[in-house]
Amino acid sequence: MSEKILVTGPFGQIGTDLVPELQRINGKENVIALGHRNIPADFDGVLEKGDVRNPDDMARIFSEHSITQVYHLASLLSAIGEDKPDLAWDVNMNGLKVVLDEAIKTNVLVFWASSIAVFGPTTPREKTPQRTVLEPTTMYGVTKLAGEMLCQYYFLKYGLDVRSIRYPGIISYKAEPGGGTTDYAVDIYYKAVKNEKFTCFVNQDTTLPMMYMDDAIKGTLQIMDAPFEAIKVRTSYNHGAISFTAKELEDVVRKHSPGLVVEYAPDHRQAIADTWPMSVDDSAARNDWGWCHEYDLEKMTIVMLEELKKKFQQ
Ligand code: AKB
């Protein structure tokens, strides 16, 4: 029997790449995108309209489509979460609770997106361990930490198979990210291709863990395909790939796009970046379910620039 897969947040940065890959693997008719707003006019697939916070919407969608798997991506990110903390709490926490409550009714396999934002200023910042101090100081981080504990609670109490990754900053060309602290690492490529000056909102020494989208999608599918017994962490797995300073990023992008002009003008997002890890120890993910990344900074830069050039030539 084929899987029936619900994706929440299907038109966000990760959903935009994940949905077509799920459609390719499982068939277009078996992937249901839960749209709330900003639904692309050219979306090609099964669309359901609803709000992840609304238990009636979710009960109807789970039942009408006989859902067997959920990728719950809908979330407000870190920077926007500081502008709208109440909304971030509402969407991030109540949305997750509604999904988990619906999932336990028919034992649906759940993927939930956590983040490096669960860490905070008291966490060791280099090779941040899987298990360490978790004292986030952003609303986004608070919701991700509480969400991790909620996922583990549903696993322990109800036996729900819920799996999760702490995503680093994700770099991709299809959908631009919105409202995150790591967005500068995507924006620089857009500016390079459009020959526009890039004003970087963190300082040049800022180092954060990052990952190219193809690796993020690979890891997401890999953890969902792993055998039940392989998943030993039921909060969320550290998921690492590459780390670089903003200046190292600038230098590599300029190597391939020599006209790039960069100015550093740190804003309120600097304070968020300063509380996050510079790199993470993801050996648990590598040992438990075989995670490995493929893209380094150079390889990612070549693909990003090529793809964005194609995108803007159309
Ligand atoms: C953000 O910057 O808020 C996100 C994240 C690291 O979770 N990209």
Short mmCIF file of N, CA, C and O and ligand atoms in Angstrom, two decimals, residues 77-79 115-116 140 167-169 179-182 276, ligand 1:
data_model
loop_
_atom_site.label_atom_id
_atom_site.label_comp_id
_atom_site.label_asym_id
_atom_site.label_seq_id
_atom_site.Cartn_x
_atom_site.Cartn_y
_atom_site.Cartn_z
N LEU A 77 9.95 31.46 11.83
CA LEU A 77 11.39 31.34 12.09
C LEU A 77 11.85 32.35 13.15
O LEU A 77 11.05 33.09 13.71
N SER A 78 13.17 32.39 13.35
CA SER A 78 13.72 33.09 14.52
C SER A 78 13.52 34.61 14.52
O SER A 78 13.11 35.19 15.52
N ALA A 79 13.83 35.26 13.40
CA ALA A 79 13.79 36.72 13.40
C ALA A 79 12.34 37.20 13.45
O ALA A 79 11.99 38.09 14.24
N SER A 115 15.52 22.88 15.19
CA SER A 115 16.50 23.85 14.71
C SER A 115 17.66 23.98 15.71
O SER A 115 17.49 23.71 16.91
N ILE A 116 18.78 24.50 15.20
CA ILE A 116 19.90 24.86 16.09
C ILE A 116 19.48 25.95 17.08
O ILE A 116 20.22 26.24 18.01
N TYR A 140 11.44 31.64 19.10
CA TYR A 140 11.56 30.51 18.17
C TYR A 140 12.28 29.34 18.85
O TYR A 140 11.81 28.20 18.81
N TYR A 167 17.63 21.43 12.20
CA TYR A 167 18.22 21.98 10.99
C TYR A 167 19.17 23.13 11.32
O TYR A 167 18.85 23.98 12.16
N PRO A 168 20.28 23.20 10.59
CA PRO A 168 21.11 24.40 10.64
C PRO A 168 20.52 25.41 9.64
O PRO A 168 19.38 25.22 9.18
N GLY A 169 21.23 26.45 9.28
CA GLY A 169 20.78 27.34 8.21
C GLY A 169 20.79 26.57 6.90
O GLY A 169 21.77 25.90 6.57
N GLY A 179 12.35 35.40 7.25
CA GLY A 179 12.23 35.61 8.69
C GLY A 179 13.24 34.86 9.53
O GLY A 179 13.08 34.76 10.75
N GLY A 180 14.32 34.34 8.91
CA GLY A 180 15.32 33.61 9.68
C GLY A 180 16.58 34.43 9.92
O GLY A 180 16.81 35.45 9.26
N THR A 181 17.40 33.95 10.85
CA THR A 181 18.68 34.61 11.15
C THR A 181 19.76 34.18 10.16
O THR A 181 20.71 34.91 9.91
N THR A 182 19.60 32.99 9.59
CA THR A 182 20.61 32.49 8.66
C THR A 182 20.33 32.94 7.21
O THR A 182 21.06 32.54 6.29
N TRP A 276 23.86 31.15 18.99
CA TRP A 276 23.75 29.84 18.35
C TRP A 276 25.12 29.19 18.17
O TRP A 276 26.14 29.89 18.13
C1 AKB B 1 16.47 30.60 11.24
O1 AKB B 1 17.46 31.27 10.94
O2 AKB B 1 15.58 31.01 12.00
C2 AKB B 1 16.36 29.21 10.68
C3 AKB B 1 16.90 28.18 11.61
C4 AKB B 1 18.36 28.03 11.78
O3 AKB B 1 16.16 27.47 12.21
N1 AKB B 1 17.02 29.15 9.40
#
